[in-house]
Structure formats: C-alpha cells, structure tokens
C-alpha cells in the first residue's frame, strides 16, 4: 500500500516553525561555542573562560542572561527558511521520485534527502553561518556583519566554507 503523500507547502511551513524553535533553544550553546572559537584565535590574550559551563557562567555574570541571545537574529532569519527548504524540498523531491504505485525505494529516499540537504546548505546555511560568526566577532547586528563581509571580501566571502557545509548537511 503506498504511503500517503505530504503537501510540500505544509512541510515547508512546519520546517520553518521547527527551525525557529530549534535555533532559539540551542542558541546559547552556539553563542558560547563561537566565543570559544574566536577567543582561541587571540594569541597571547588571557582567556576569560575555557569551556561551555565557564562560558555560560562568565557571560551571565558579566553581561546578563539575555546577552546569551546576542546574534540570534541572523540565525533565526536563516533557521526557519533552512528547515523549511529542507522539509519542503525533501517532500517535493520524494513525490517526484515515487514509482507508479506511489512507493519510494530507500535509495530514492536517500537521494531526496541528499538533494534537500545540499540545497539547504548552499542557499541558507553557508551564508548565514558566515555572517553569524562575523556578527559575533564584531559584536554587530546582522546587516553590519553582512556589509563588512561584502566590503572586505566581496560576495564570495559570504560563501566561505560552503563546500564543507554542504557535505555536512
């Protein structure tokens, strides 16, 4: 018996909501991880913290709880559409790959997932991750981080690390 097909637009909307919720929940850890990466690049400087717990504690103590959400905007801007693209494209591609009986082989299911993941990485993840890291580094809003990258590195700068990101997705 063929599986019930799903509407790609419903999958897109569900993905957008799920992506936004996911980003909000994990953002404090992502923020501290990025801070750890950036401070490890500062040669010879005394590091204010050296791990996730000490980073959370230090940040809350020095700048307050809500500072853990600095830089969340670019991630929210990207997370909803990222998950929406993944869910929506996966659903649409799966529908196109179904056989005449409505069945989908594991190999075709795999191909649909791969195509959706690579598309999500190239369209949303790589550019947003690059701008997010720059925003945290410069302690600036999304637009300023984006402008800085364009001004200093050109449009290619937005896609730094796109190939590894696509492979990861």
XYZ file of C-alpha atoms in Angstrom:
169
model
C 0.000 0.000 0.000
C 1.548 3.371 -0.990
C 2.350 5.866 1.703
C 0.220 8.981 1.930
C 1.916 11.880 0.155
C 2.543 15.111 2.014
C 1.981 18.602 0.711
C 5.410 20.267 0.235
C 3.984 23.634 1.369
C 2.811 22.093 4.644
C 6.274 20.569 5.080
C 7.839 23.964 4.305
C 5.712 25.723 6.951
C 6.341 23.008 9.552
C 10.058 23.221 8.834
C 10.092 26.995 9.290
C 8.418 26.755 12.706
C 10.578 23.818 13.825
C 13.753 25.570 12.686
C 12.932 28.735 14.619
C 12.182 26.828 17.814
C 15.326 24.719 17.464
C 17.531 27.779 16.937
C 16.122 29.591 19.966
C 16.644 26.573 22.229
C 20.240 25.819 21.244
C 21.459 29.368 20.596
C 23.157 29.975 23.989
C 25.413 26.956 23.384
C 26.103 28.055 19.803
C 26.946 31.551 21.064
C 29.432 30.228 23.645
C 30.940 27.802 21.099
C 31.547 30.680 18.698
C 33.024 32.809 21.503
C 35.409 29.953 22.350
C 36.458 29.689 18.700
C 37.019 33.434 18.397
C 38.961 33.775 21.649
C 41.229 30.851 20.697
C 42.333 32.961 17.717
C 43.503 35.789 20.002
C 47.176 34.894 20.503
C 48.618 35.597 23.929
C 45.430 37.037 25.380
C 44.167 35.831 28.765
C 41.028 33.853 28.063
C 38.005 34.781 30.200
C 36.652 31.205 30.022
C 37.734 27.844 28.671
C 34.614 25.712 28.281
C 30.864 25.661 27.871
C 29.924 25.870 31.580
C 32.502 28.523 32.445
C 31.470 30.426 29.291
C 27.797 30.403 30.246
C 28.639 31.449 33.806
C 31.043 34.203 32.712
C 28.628 35.626 30.136
C 25.641 35.694 32.501
C 27.747 37.185 35.317
C 29.351 39.928 33.191
C 26.672 40.882 30.659
C 23.432 39.253 31.835
C 21.329 36.277 30.796
C 19.856 37.835 27.655
C 23.313 38.560 26.255
C 23.445 34.809 25.544
C 20.990 35.592 22.745
C 23.186 38.202 21.017
C 23.454 37.345 17.370
C 20.340 35.146 17.371
C 18.599 37.275 14.723
C 20.717 36.088 11.758
C 20.295 32.515 12.881
C 16.523 32.923 13.204
C 16.467 34.596 9.806
C 18.206 31.520 8.440
C 16.857 28.690 10.615
C 13.217 28.902 9.670
C 13.879 29.062 5.935
C 16.698 26.490 6.282
C 14.437 23.873 7.825
C 11.593 24.951 5.550
C 13.741 24.401 2.469
C 14.935 21.041 3.784
C 11.452 19.781 4.677
C 9.742 21.290 1.615
C 12.332 20.186 -0.946
C 12.633 16.739 0.580
C 8.865 16.323 0.361
C 8.683 17.663 -3.213
C 11.606 15.544 -4.444
C 10.227 12.426 -2.765
C 6.908 12.979 -4.565
C 8.706 13.248 -7.923
C 10.726 10.077 -7.258
C 7.791 7.827 -6.283
C 7.050 4.970 -8.670
C 3.698 4.411 -10.402
C 2.315 2.737 -7.270
C 3.314 5.633 -5.026
C 6.201 3.734 -3.408
C 9.631 5.175 -2.691
C 12.731 2.986 -2.547
C 15.325 3.576 0.194
C 17.829 4.700 -2.465
C 15.423 7.310 -3.851
C 14.586 8.440 -0.323
C 18.333 8.880 0.276
C 18.717 10.900 -2.945
C 15.826 13.178 -1.944
C 17.414 13.812 1.452
C 20.844 14.489 -0.069
C 19.431 16.955 -2.604
C 17.452 18.763 0.091
C 20.470 18.925 2.430
C 22.868 20.278 -0.196
C 20.295 22.848 -1.342
C 19.705 23.982 2.240
C 23.468 24.340 2.786
C 24.117 26.399 -0.324
C 21.026 28.603 -0.169
C 20.874 29.336 3.569
C 23.351 27.641 5.911
C 26.727 28.713 4.492
C 25.842 32.416 4.073
C 24.051 32.699 7.429
C 26.817 30.878 9.350
C 29.448 33.150 7.807
C 27.522 36.323 8.689
C 26.636 34.974 12.169
C 30.294 34.373 13.012
C 31.257 37.833 11.758
C 28.443 39.438 13.795
C 29.637 37.742 16.978
C 33.269 38.625 16.226
C 32.448 42.299 15.586
C 29.628 42.429 18.175
C 27.466 43.950 15.473
C 23.976 43.438 14.037
C 23.284 41.193 11.047
C 23.253 43.963 8.443
C 26.595 45.391 9.648
C 28.200 41.931 9.614
C 26.886 41.288 6.112
C 28.102 44.697 4.890
C 31.533 44.145 6.451
C 31.973 40.826 4.629
C 30.840 42.281 1.290
C 33.103 45.321 1.717
C 36.223 43.378 2.757
C 35.860 40.070 0.893
C 33.199 40.589 -1.760
C 30.221 38.347 -2.423
C 32.499 35.283 -2.412
C 33.185 35.979 1.263
C 29.579 35.095 2.101
C 30.170 31.589 0.771
C 33.370 30.844 2.722
C 33.189 27.218 3.776
C 30.212 26.404 1.539
C 31.658 23.088 0.293
C 32.295 21.586 3.764
C 28.939 22.946 4.934
C 27.169 21.254 2.006
C 28.937 17.970 2.795
C 27.947 18.244 6.466
C 24.290 18.974 5.693
